[in-house]
Amino acid sequence: MATVLGPNRYGKAETRVVRVTRDGEVHHVKDVNVSVSLSGAMDEVHLSGDNAAVLPTDSQKNTVFAFAKKHGIAAVEEFGLLLARHFVDSQPTVHHARVEIHEYAWERIEGGHSFVRNGGETRTALVHSDGTGGAESVVSGLRDMVVLNTTGSEFHGFVQDQYTTLEPTEDRMLATAVTARWRHRGTAAWDDSYRAARDRLLRAFAETYSLSLQQTLYAMGRRVLDECAGICEIRLSMPNKHHFLVDLEPFGMDNDNEVYFAADRPYGLIEGTVLDDAAPAVPSAWN
C-alpha cells in the first residue's frame, strides 16, 4: 500500500497581544488572540525533516507583535488581512495563510485610562489569503452572545414517542448563547458591518414570536442577509439554554411563569446556515 502526504498546515496558535494607543490623556485598548496557519511548498519538512521551507512559528508570533506596533490594531478583519498577505508575499514557500482572531472588549470606566472587561460576547474574524492580488475570504462573527426572551415563545406539535416526557407549552422562556459567523462578498467597513450584523441579530431575536428555536435562528440569519448588503452567508449555532418552571405546589405556592430553574446541561443544540443562493460557495472560507 502506497502512502502520500495529504493537506497540511502549521503555525503559531493563540498569540495574545494587547495594544494600547495613547491619544494624549485618553487611552484605547485592543485585546486580541491571534492564530496563524501557513501552507504551501512544505512537503519536505514532513517527508525528510528538511526545514528549509519553514518559517518558524516563533517568527510568526513576533510578526504579530511587530505588526501590532507598526500598524496598530483597528478592525480585526483588517489586521488579519495585513498579517495573511504579509506571510504569503514575503515567503516564497508560503502559498496560503489563515489568520483567526478573537477580540475581547474592554469598556471605559471613567477618565482616560481605566477599563473594565466586557463580560459579553467575543468578536471573531477568520481570514484566508493567497497573498496580494490572490484569492481571499473574510468571515466575521461573534460567539457567546447570551440573549433571553421571558415570553413570546411556544413549543408544541412535536413528535412524541414512548420516551417523550416533555410537555407541550404555549408560553416559555427562550434563552440561548449565539455563535454566529458571516461571510463577506468582498471588503467592507469592518467595524460598521460588525455593528450592523450584531444589531440585526438582536432585533430579530427580540421581534420574532418563536414557535421553535429553529424558526428564530432562520429569522435572525435572514434579517442579517436582507439588511446587510455585503454579507452573503451566515452560519449560526444556538444552544437552547433551558429554563424549567419550578414546582412550588409542595410549598402551597402557585408558579405563574415566575420562578425557573436554569439548567446548563444537557441542552438542545440548534445549528443552521442562511445564504444568498446566488453567491458562490466558498467552503474553505469557514475552516
PDB file of C-alpha atoms in Angstrom:
ATOM      1  CA  MET A   1       0.000   0.000   0.000  1.00  0.00           C
ATOM      2  CA  ALA A   2       1.387   3.410  -1.012  1.00  0.00           C
ATOM      3  CA  THR A   3       1.104   6.349   1.351  1.00  0.00           C
ATOM      4  CA  VAL A   4       1.168  10.025   0.425  1.00  0.00           C
ATOM      5  CA  LEU A   5       1.171  13.272   2.364  1.00  0.00           C
ATOM      6  CA  GLY A   6      -2.229  14.956   2.366  1.00  0.00           C
ATOM      7  CA  PRO A   7      -3.218  18.561   3.018  1.00  0.00           C
ATOM      8  CA  ASN A   8      -1.298  20.121   5.876  1.00  0.00           C
ATOM      9  CA  ARG A   9      -0.601  23.428   7.547  1.00  0.00           C
ATOM     10  CA  TYR A  10       1.276  24.714  10.580  1.00  0.00           C
ATOM     11  CA  GLY A  11       1.514  27.903  12.583  1.00  0.00           C
ATOM     12  CA  LYS A  12       1.512  29.696  15.900  1.00  0.00           C
ATOM     13  CA  ALA A  13      -1.750  29.425  17.808  1.00  0.00           C
ATOM     14  CA  GLU A  14      -3.215  31.886  20.298  1.00  0.00           C
ATOM     15  CA  THR A  15      -0.747  34.722  20.455  1.00  0.00           C
ATOM     16  CA  ARG A  16      -2.257  37.104  22.983  1.00  0.00           C
ATOM     17  CA  VAL A  17      -1.443  40.729  22.313  1.00  0.00           C
ATOM     18  CA  VAL A  18      -2.807  43.847  23.990  1.00  0.00           C
ATOM     19  CA  ARG A  19      -2.238  47.064  22.051  1.00  0.00           C
ATOM     20  CA  VAL A  20      -2.561  50.370  23.908  1.00  0.00           C
ATOM     21  CA  THR A  21      -2.951  53.519  21.827  1.00  0.00           C
ATOM     22  CA  ARG A  22      -2.266  56.681  23.788  1.00  0.00           C
ATOM     23  CA  ASP A  23      -4.122  59.717  22.486  1.00  0.00           C
ATOM     24  CA  GLY A  24      -2.873  62.261  24.982  1.00  0.00           C
ATOM     25  CA  GLU A  25      -4.642  61.617  28.277  1.00  0.00           C
ATOM     26  CA  VAL A  26      -7.130  59.244  26.623  1.00  0.00           C
ATOM     27  CA  HIS A  27      -6.005  55.661  26.026  1.00  0.00           C
ATOM     28  CA  HIS A  28      -7.573  52.979  23.802  1.00  0.00           C
ATOM     29  CA  VAL A  29      -7.165  49.220  24.295  1.00  0.00           C
ATOM     30  CA  LYS A  30      -7.310  46.363  21.768  1.00  0.00           C
ATOM     31  CA  ASP A  31      -7.066  42.895  23.332  1.00  0.00           C
ATOM     32  CA  VAL A  32      -6.849  40.065  20.783  1.00  0.00           C
ATOM     33  CA  ASN A  33      -5.914  36.421  20.444  1.00  0.00           C
ATOM     34  CA  VAL A  34      -4.266  35.674  17.069  1.00  0.00           C
ATOM     35  CA  SER A  35      -3.773  32.238  15.484  1.00  0.00           C
ATOM     36  CA  VAL A  36      -1.767  31.851  12.266  1.00  0.00           C
ATOM     37  CA  SER A  37      -1.602  28.810   9.970  1.00  0.00           C
ATOM     38  CA  LEU A  38       0.545  28.619   6.844  1.00  0.00           C
ATOM     39  CA  SER A  39       0.602  26.152   3.959  1.00  0.00           C
ATOM     40  CA  GLY A  40       2.468  25.793   0.696  1.00  0.00           C
ATOM     41  CA  ALA A  41       5.558  24.059  -0.683  1.00  0.00           C
ATOM     42  CA  MET A  42       6.494  22.377   2.585  1.00  0.00           C
ATOM     43  CA  ASP A  43       6.293  18.657   1.907  1.00  0.00           C
ATOM     44  CA  GLU A  44       9.942  18.004   2.704  1.00  0.00           C
ATOM     45  CA  VAL A  45       9.672  19.036   6.337  1.00  0.00           C
ATOM     46  CA  HIS A  46       7.216  16.144   6.765  1.00  0.00           C
ATOM     47  CA  LEU A  47       8.928  13.660   4.477  1.00  0.00           C
ATOM     48  CA  SER A  48      12.580  14.173   5.387  1.00  0.00           C
ATOM     49  CA  GLY A  49      12.683  16.714   8.207  1.00  0.00           C
ATOM     50  CA  ASP A  50      14.217  19.388   5.959  1.00  0.00           C
ATOM     51  CA  ASN A  51      13.267  22.768   7.497  1.00  0.00           C
ATOM     52  CA  ALA A  52      14.466  24.919   4.605  1.00  0.00           C
ATOM     53  CA  ALA A  53      10.913  25.939   3.658  1.00  0.00           C
ATOM     54  CA  VAL A  54       9.693  26.551   7.190  1.00  0.00           C
ATOM     55  CA  LEU A  55       9.183  29.982   8.755  1.00  0.00           C
ATOM     56  CA  PRO A  56       9.414  29.235  12.500  1.00  0.00           C
ATOM     57  CA  THR A  57       6.240  29.639  14.480  1.00  0.00           C
ATOM     58  CA  ASP A  58       8.213  31.867  16.843  1.00  0.00           C
ATOM     59  CA  SER A  59       8.791  34.233  13.916  1.00  0.00           C
ATOM     60  CA  GLN A  60       5.054  34.236  13.253  1.00  0.00           C
ATOM     61  CA  LYS A  61       4.417  35.207  16.873  1.00  0.00           C
ATOM     62  CA  ASN A  62       6.970  38.016  16.653  1.00  0.00           C
ATOM     63  CA  THR A  63       5.351  39.257  13.443  1.00  0.00           C
ATOM     64  CA  VAL A  64       2.031  39.623  15.254  1.00  0.00           C
ATOM     65  CA  PHE A  65       3.685  41.767  17.925  1.00  0.00           C
ATOM     66  CA  ALA A  66       5.629  43.813  15.370  1.00  0.00           C
ATOM     67  CA  PHE A  67       2.540  44.466  13.246  1.00  0.00           C
ATOM     68  CA  ALA A  68       0.601  45.488  16.358  1.00  0.00           C
ATOM     69  CA  LYS A  69       3.272  48.139  16.954  1.00  0.00           C
ATOM     70  CA  LYS A  70       3.777  49.151  13.311  1.00  0.00           C
ATOM     71  CA  HIS A  71       0.167  49.212  12.091  1.00  0.00           C
ATOM     72  CA  GLY A  72      -1.850  49.286  15.307  1.00  0.00           C
ATOM     73  CA  ILE A  73      -4.967  47.144  15.522  1.00  0.00           C
ATOM     74  CA  ALA A  74      -8.072  48.699  14.054  1.00  0.00           C
ATOM     75  CA  ALA A  75     -10.734  46.219  12.897  1.00  0.00           C
ATOM     76  CA  VAL A  76      -9.668  42.616  13.498  1.00  0.00           C
ATOM     77  CA  GLU A  77     -10.554  41.740   9.887  1.00  0.00           C
ATOM     78  CA  GLU A  78      -8.143  44.401   8.624  1.00  0.00           C
ATOM     79  CA  PHE A  79      -5.378  43.255  10.961  1.00  0.00           C
ATOM     80  CA  GLY A  80      -5.896  39.660   9.854  1.00  0.00           C
ATOM     81  CA  LEU A  81      -5.639  40.603   6.181  1.00  0.00           C
ATOM     82  CA  LEU A  82      -2.427  42.564   6.816  1.00  0.00           C
ATOM     83  CA  LEU A  83      -0.835  39.553   8.501  1.00  0.00           C
ATOM     84  CA  ALA A  84      -2.053  36.975   5.995  1.00  0.00           C
ATOM     85  CA  ARG A  85      -0.883  38.966   2.964  1.00  0.00           C
ATOM     86  CA  HIS A  86       2.488  39.600   4.607  1.00  0.00           C
ATOM     87  CA  PHE A  87       3.223  35.919   5.209  1.00  0.00           C
ATOM     88  CA  VAL A  88       2.370  34.929   1.623  1.00  0.00           C
ATOM     89  CA  ASP A  89       4.007  37.935  -0.031  1.00  0.00           C
ATOM     90  CA  SER A  90       7.249  37.699   1.969  1.00  0.00           C
ATOM     91  CA  GLN A  91       7.859  33.930   1.924  1.00  0.00           C
ATOM     92  CA  PRO A  92       8.172  32.109  -1.427  1.00  0.00           C
ATOM     93  CA  THR A  93       7.336  28.734   0.141  1.00  0.00           C
ATOM     94  CA  VAL A  94       4.118  30.046   1.748  1.00  0.00           C
ATOM     95  CA  HIS A  95       1.233  29.920  -0.708  1.00  0.00           C
ATOM     96  CA  HIS A  96      -1.694  30.379   1.647  1.00  0.00           C
ATOM     97  CA  ALA A  97      -2.214  31.961   5.059  1.00  0.00           C
ATOM     98  CA  ARG A  98      -5.058  31.507   7.506  1.00  0.00           C
ATOM     99  CA  VAL A  99      -5.416  34.026  10.339  1.00  0.00           C
ATOM    100  CA  GLU A 100      -8.070  33.722  13.029  1.00  0.00           C
ATOM    101  CA  ILE A 101      -8.544  36.488  15.587  1.00  0.00           C
ATOM    102  CA  HIS A 102     -10.731  36.730  18.685  1.00  0.00           C
ATOM    103  CA  GLU A 103     -11.212  40.165  20.235  1.00  0.00           C
ATOM    104  CA  TYR A 104     -12.022  40.734  23.906  1.00  0.00           C
ATOM    105  CA  ALA A 105     -13.773  44.017  24.560  1.00  0.00           C
ATOM    106  CA  TRP A 106     -12.976  46.490  27.314  1.00  0.00           C
ATOM    107  CA  GLU A 107     -15.263  49.327  28.395  1.00  0.00           C
ATOM    108  CA  ARG A 108     -14.023  52.633  29.716  1.00  0.00           C
ATOM    109  CA  ILE A 109     -14.869  53.192  33.369  1.00  0.00           C
ATOM    110  CA  GLU A 110     -14.018  56.864  33.710  1.00  0.00           C
ATOM    111  CA  GLY A 111     -11.174  59.156  32.926  1.00  0.00           C
ATOM    112  CA  GLY A 112      -8.705  58.288  30.210  1.00  0.00           C
ATOM    113  CA  HIS A 113      -7.058  55.049  31.260  1.00  0.00           C
ATOM    114  CA  SER A 114      -9.388  52.902  33.412  1.00  0.00           C
ATOM    115  CA  PHE A 115     -11.296  49.988  31.882  1.00  0.00           C
ATOM    116  CA  VAL A 116     -13.481  47.027  32.844  1.00  0.00           C
ATOM    117  CA  ARG A 117     -13.525  43.813  30.834  1.00  0.00           C
ATOM    118  CA  ASN A 118     -16.785  43.456  28.931  1.00  0.00           C
ATOM    119  CA  GLY A 119     -18.425  40.219  30.020  1.00  0.00           C
ATOM    120  CA  GLY A 120     -20.453  39.901  26.811  1.00  0.00           C
ATOM    121  CA  GLU A 121     -19.733  38.232  23.520  1.00  0.00           C
ATOM    122  CA  THR A 122     -16.368  37.801  21.827  1.00  0.00           C
ATOM    123  CA  ARG A 123     -15.865  39.252  18.338  1.00  0.00           C
ATOM    124  CA  THR A 124     -14.196  36.905  15.848  1.00  0.00           C
ATOM    125  CA  ALA A 125     -12.614  37.075  12.402  1.00  0.00           C
ATOM    126  CA  LEU A 126     -11.231  34.358  10.118  1.00  0.00           C
ATOM    127  CA  VAL A 127      -9.136  35.419   7.127  1.00  0.00           C
ATOM    128  CA  HIS A 128      -7.771  33.311   4.269  1.00  0.00           C
ATOM    129  CA  SER A 129      -5.368  34.831   1.743  1.00  0.00           C
ATOM    130  CA  ASP A 130      -3.222  33.669  -1.162  1.00  0.00           C
ATOM    131  CA  GLY A 131      -1.340  36.970  -0.987  1.00  0.00           C
ATOM    132  CA  THR A 132      -1.808  40.401  -2.510  1.00  0.00           C
ATOM    133  CA  GLY A 133      -3.896  40.069  -5.645  1.00  0.00           C
ATOM    134  CA  GLY A 134      -4.768  36.441  -4.910  1.00  0.00           C
ATOM    135  CA  ALA A 135      -7.913  34.765  -3.673  1.00  0.00           C
ATOM    136  CA  GLU A 136      -9.122  35.919  -0.259  1.00  0.00           C
ATOM    137  CA  SER A 137     -12.062  35.381   2.038  1.00  0.00           C
ATOM    138  CA  VAL A 138     -13.181  37.045   5.264  1.00  0.00           C
ATOM    139  CA  VAL A 139     -15.588  35.529   7.777  1.00  0.00           C
ATOM    140  CA  SER A 140     -16.590  37.791  10.669  1.00  0.00           C
ATOM    141  CA  GLY A 141     -18.583  36.793  13.691  1.00  0.00           C
ATOM    142  CA  LEU A 142     -19.256  36.637  17.382  1.00  0.00           C
ATOM    143  CA  ARG A 143     -19.627  33.949  20.000  1.00  0.00           C
ATOM    144  CA  ASP A 144     -21.300  33.636  23.403  1.00  0.00           C
ATOM    145  CA  MET A 145     -23.834  36.411  22.881  1.00  0.00           C
ATOM    146  CA  VAL A 146     -26.343  35.396  25.572  1.00  0.00           C
ATOM    147  CA  VAL A 147     -29.913  36.515  24.903  1.00  0.00           C
ATOM    148  CA  LEU A 148     -33.240  35.789  26.597  1.00  0.00           C
ATOM    149  CA  ASN A 149     -36.947  36.327  25.983  1.00  0.00           C
ATOM    150  CA  THR A 150     -39.119  35.892  29.065  1.00  0.00           C
ATOM    151  CA  THR A 151     -42.188  35.211  26.886  1.00  0.00           C
ATOM    152  CA  GLY A 152     -43.182  35.205  23.231  1.00  0.00           C
ATOM    153  CA  SER A 153     -42.097  31.603  22.710  1.00  0.00           C
ATOM    154  CA  GLU A 154     -44.006  28.346  22.366  1.00  0.00           C
ATOM    155  CA  PHE A 155     -43.085  24.722  21.682  1.00  0.00           C
ATOM    156  CA  HIS A 156     -45.721  22.158  20.794  1.00  0.00           C
ATOM    157  CA  GLY A 157     -46.861  19.875  17.993  1.00  0.00           C
ATOM    158  CA  PHE A 158     -43.608  17.913  18.107  1.00  0.00           C
ATOM    159  CA  VAL A 159     -43.136  14.182  17.567  1.00  0.00           C
ATOM    160  CA  GLN A 160     -43.914  12.085  20.636  1.00  0.00           C
ATOM    161  CA  ASP A 161     -42.735   8.526  21.126  1.00  0.00           C
ATOM    162  CA  GLN A 162     -42.537   6.074  24.030  1.00  0.00           C
ATOM    163  CA  TYR A 163     -39.658   8.077  25.562  1.00  0.00           C
ATOM    164  CA  THR A 164     -41.247  11.523  25.374  1.00  0.00           C
ATOM    165  CA  THR A 165     -41.914  13.201  28.707  1.00  0.00           C
ATOM    166  CA  LEU A 166     -41.668  16.868  27.630  1.00  0.00           C
ATOM    167  CA  GLU A 167     -44.972  18.682  27.987  1.00  0.00           C
ATOM    168  CA  PRO A 168     -46.080  21.000  25.164  1.00  0.00           C
ATOM    169  CA  THR A 169     -46.147  24.669  26.130  1.00  0.00           C
ATOM    170  CA  GLU A 170     -47.679  27.823  24.711  1.00  0.00           C
ATOM    171  CA  ASP A 171     -45.627  30.160  26.883  1.00  0.00           C
ATOM    172  CA  ARG A 172     -41.994  29.506  27.705  1.00  0.00           C
ATOM    173  CA  MET A 173     -38.768  31.338  28.372  1.00  0.00           C
ATOM    174  CA  LEU A 174     -36.375  31.242  25.415  1.00  0.00           C
ATOM    175  CA  ALA A 175     -32.657  31.728  26.025  1.00  0.00           C
ATOM    176  CA  THR A 176     -29.557  30.926  24.011  1.00  0.00           C
ATOM    177  CA  ALA A 177     -25.875  31.782  23.607  1.00  0.00           C
ATOM    178  CA  VAL A 178     -25.457  32.781  19.975  1.00  0.00           C
ATOM    179  CA  THR A 179     -22.397  31.901  17.951  1.00  0.00           C
ATOM    180  CA  ALA A 180     -22.695  33.495  14.513  1.00  0.00           C
ATOM    181  CA  ARG A 181     -20.233  33.724  11.640  1.00  0.00           C
ATOM    182  CA  TRP A 182     -20.920  35.554   8.405  1.00  0.00           C
ATOM    183  CA  ARG A 183     -19.087  35.605   5.069  1.00  0.00           C
ATOM    184  CA  HIS A 184     -18.493  38.848   3.196  1.00  0.00           C
ATOM    185  CA  ARG A 185     -18.780  39.331  -0.555  1.00  0.00           C
ATOM    186  CA  GLY A 186     -15.595  41.411  -0.522  1.00  0.00           C
ATOM    187  CA  THR A 187     -14.012  44.062   1.651  1.00  0.00           C
ATOM    188  CA  ALA A 188     -16.139  46.209   3.931  1.00  0.00           C
ATOM    189  CA  ALA A 189     -16.091  48.945   6.520  1.00  0.00           C
ATOM    190  CA  TRP A 190     -15.429  46.208   9.045  1.00  0.00           C
ATOM    191  CA  ASP A 191     -16.470  47.884  12.279  1.00  0.00           C
ATOM    192  CA  ASP A 192     -19.664  49.308  10.767  1.00  0.00           C
ATOM    193  CA  SER A 193     -20.504  45.954   9.204  1.00  0.00           C
ATOM    194  CA  TYR A 194     -19.984  44.142  12.515  1.00  0.00           C
ATOM    195  CA  ARG A 195     -22.200  46.558  14.403  1.00  0.00           C
ATOM    196  CA  ALA A 196     -24.925  46.281  11.748  1.00  0.00           C
ATOM    197  CA  ALA A 197     -24.906  42.469  11.739  1.00  0.00           C
ATOM    198  CA  ARG A 198     -24.948  42.278  15.540  1.00  0.00           C
ATOM    199  CA  ASP A 199     -27.815  44.773  15.678  1.00  0.00           C
ATOM    200  CA  ARG A 200     -29.892  42.744  13.177  1.00  0.00           C
ATOM    201  CA  LEU A 201     -29.295  39.532  15.105  1.00  0.00           C
ATOM    202  CA  LEU A 202     -30.521  41.127  18.318  1.00  0.00           C
ATOM    203  CA  ARG A 203     -33.506  42.832  16.721  1.00  0.00           C
ATOM    204  CA  ALA A 204     -34.645  39.639  15.025  1.00  0.00           C
ATOM    205  CA  PHE A 205     -34.336  37.663  18.258  1.00  0.00           C
ATOM    206  CA  ALA A 206     -36.397  40.242  20.138  1.00  0.00           C
ATOM    207  CA  GLU A 207     -39.023  40.729  17.441  1.00  0.00           C
ATOM    208  CA  THR A 208     -39.657  37.115  16.401  1.00  0.00           C
ATOM    209  CA  TYR A 209     -42.584  35.351  18.057  1.00  0.00           C
ATOM    210  CA  SER A 210     -40.997  31.937  18.291  1.00  0.00           C
ATOM    211  CA  LEU A 211     -42.647  28.574  17.770  1.00  0.00           C
ATOM    212  CA  SER A 212     -39.218  26.904  17.809  1.00  0.00           C
ATOM    213  CA  LEU A 213     -35.604  27.922  18.241  1.00  0.00           C
ATOM    214  CA  GLN A 214     -35.061  26.790  14.642  1.00  0.00           C
ATOM    215  CA  GLN A 215     -37.571  29.381  13.477  1.00  0.00           C
ATOM    216  CA  THR A 216     -35.791  32.055  15.492  1.00  0.00           C
ATOM    217  CA  LEU A 217     -32.403  31.043  14.058  1.00  0.00           C
ATOM    218  CA  TYR A 218     -33.679  31.394  10.498  1.00  0.00           C
ATOM    219  CA  ALA A 219     -35.318  34.744  11.249  1.00  0.00           C
ATOM    220  CA  MET A 220     -32.051  36.064  12.687  1.00  0.00           C
ATOM    221  CA  GLY A 221     -29.968  34.890   9.742  1.00  0.00           C
ATOM    222  CA  ARG A 222     -32.451  36.163   7.190  1.00  0.00           C
ATOM    223  CA  ARG A 223     -32.569  39.604   8.818  1.00  0.00           C
ATOM    224  CA  VAL A 224     -28.786  39.911   8.518  1.00  0.00           C
ATOM    225  CA  LEU A 225     -28.773  38.942   4.834  1.00  0.00           C
ATOM    226  CA  ASP A 226     -31.773  41.118   3.981  1.00  0.00           C
ATOM    227  CA  GLU A 227     -30.400  44.254   5.616  1.00  0.00           C
ATOM    228  CA  CYS A 228     -26.596  43.919   5.366  1.00  0.00           C
ATOM    229  CA  ALA A 229     -25.814  44.022   1.658  1.00  0.00           C
ATOM    230  CA  GLY A 230     -22.163  42.996   1.960  1.00  0.00           C
ATOM    231  CA  ILE A 231     -22.936  39.685   3.686  1.00  0.00           C
ATOM    232  CA  CYS A 232     -23.818  36.643   1.574  1.00  0.00           C
ATOM    233  CA  GLU A 233     -23.874  33.742   4.061  1.00  0.00           C
ATOM    234  CA  ILE A 234     -24.303  33.334   7.803  1.00  0.00           C
ATOM    235  CA  ARG A 235     -23.914  30.258   9.985  1.00  0.00           C
ATOM    236  CA  LEU A 236     -25.437  30.128  13.451  1.00  0.00           C
ATOM    237  CA  SER A 237     -25.056  27.778  16.392  1.00  0.00           C
ATOM    238  CA  MET A 238     -27.579  28.296  19.192  1.00  0.00           C
ATOM    239  CA  PRO A 239     -27.805  26.038  22.254  1.00  0.00           C
ATOM    240  CA  ASN A 240     -31.175  26.057  23.934  1.00  0.00           C
ATOM    241  CA  LYS A 241     -30.434  27.277  27.445  1.00  0.00           C
ATOM    242  CA  HIS A 242     -33.367  25.551  29.094  1.00  0.00           C
ATOM    243  CA  HIS A 243     -35.334  27.248  31.857  1.00  0.00           C
ATOM    244  CA  PHE A 244     -37.747  24.924  33.636  1.00  0.00           C
ATOM    245  CA  LEU A 245     -40.596  26.081  35.867  1.00  0.00           C
ATOM    246  CA  VAL A 246     -40.040  25.053  39.466  1.00  0.00           C
ATOM    247  CA  ASP A 247     -42.833  23.048  41.068  1.00  0.00           C
ATOM    248  CA  LEU A 248     -43.828  25.112  44.105  1.00  0.00           C
ATOM    249  CA  GLU A 249     -47.023  23.197  44.896  1.00  0.00           C
ATOM    250  CA  PRO A 250     -45.352  21.207  47.729  1.00  0.00           C
ATOM    251  CA  PHE A 251     -44.954  24.576  49.492  1.00  0.00           C
ATOM    252  CA  GLY A 252     -48.527  25.674  48.856  1.00  0.00           C
ATOM    253  CA  MET A 253     -47.493  28.200  46.224  1.00  0.00           C
ATOM    254  CA  ASP A 254     -48.519  28.850  42.641  1.00  0.00           C
ATOM    255  CA  ASN A 255     -45.866  29.452  39.977  1.00  0.00           C
ATOM    256  CA  ASP A 256     -47.349  31.563  37.203  1.00  0.00           C
ATOM    257  CA  ASN A 257     -44.225  31.627  34.994  1.00  0.00           C
ATOM    258  CA  GLU A 258     -42.261  33.425  37.703  1.00  0.00           C
ATOM    259  CA  VAL A 259     -39.631  31.070  39.173  1.00  0.00           C
ATOM    260  CA  TYR A 260     -37.404  28.952  36.917  1.00  0.00           C
ATOM    261  CA  PHE A 261     -34.545  26.524  37.255  1.00  0.00           C
ATOM    262  CA  ALA A 262     -31.787  27.341  34.750  1.00  0.00           C
ATOM    263  CA  ALA A 263     -30.260  24.050  33.563  1.00  0.00           C
ATOM    264  CA  ASP A 264     -26.826  24.215  31.969  1.00  0.00           C
ATOM    265  CA  ARG A 265     -26.731  20.646  30.561  1.00  0.00           C
ATOM    266  CA  PRO A 266     -27.741  18.640  28.699  1.00  0.00           C
ATOM    267  CA  TYR A 267     -29.066  21.134  26.170  1.00  0.00           C
ATOM    268  CA  GLY A 268     -30.583  21.167  22.724  1.00  0.00           C
ATOM    269  CA  LEU A 269     -28.176  22.490  20.093  1.00  0.00           C
ATOM    270  CA  ILE A 270     -29.668  24.144  17.022  1.00  0.00           C
ATOM    271  CA  GLU A 271     -27.388  24.921  14.060  1.00  0.00           C
ATOM    272  CA  GLY A 272     -28.131  26.230  10.609  1.00  0.00           C
ATOM    273  CA  THR A 273     -26.982  28.256   7.621  1.00  0.00           C
ATOM    274  CA  VAL A 274     -28.800  31.046   5.807  1.00  0.00           C
ATOM    275  CA  LEU A 275     -27.338  32.135   2.492  1.00  0.00           C
ATOM    276  CA  ASP A 276     -27.848  34.070  -0.697  1.00  0.00           C
ATOM    277  CA  ASP A 277     -28.172  31.230  -3.207  1.00  0.00           C
ATOM    278  CA  ALA A 278     -26.787  33.496  -5.937  1.00  0.00           C
ATOM    279  CA  ALA A 279     -23.468  33.920  -4.101  1.00  0.00           C
ATOM    280  CA  PRO A 280     -20.678  31.489  -4.981  1.00  0.00           C
ATOM    281  CA  ALA A 281     -19.987  28.856  -2.345  1.00  0.00           C
ATOM    282  CA  VAL A 282     -16.568  29.018  -0.692  1.00  0.00           C
ATOM    283  CA  PRO A 283     -16.455  26.020   1.681  1.00  0.00           C
ATOM    284  CA  SER A 284     -12.797  26.599   2.582  1.00  0.00           C
ATOM    285  CA  ALA A 285     -13.603  30.055   3.975  1.00  0.00           C
ATOM    286  CA  TRP A 286     -15.053  28.536   7.135  1.00  0.00           C
ATOM    287  CA  ASN A 287     -12.174  26.254   8.143  1.00  0.00           C
TER     288      ASN A 287
END
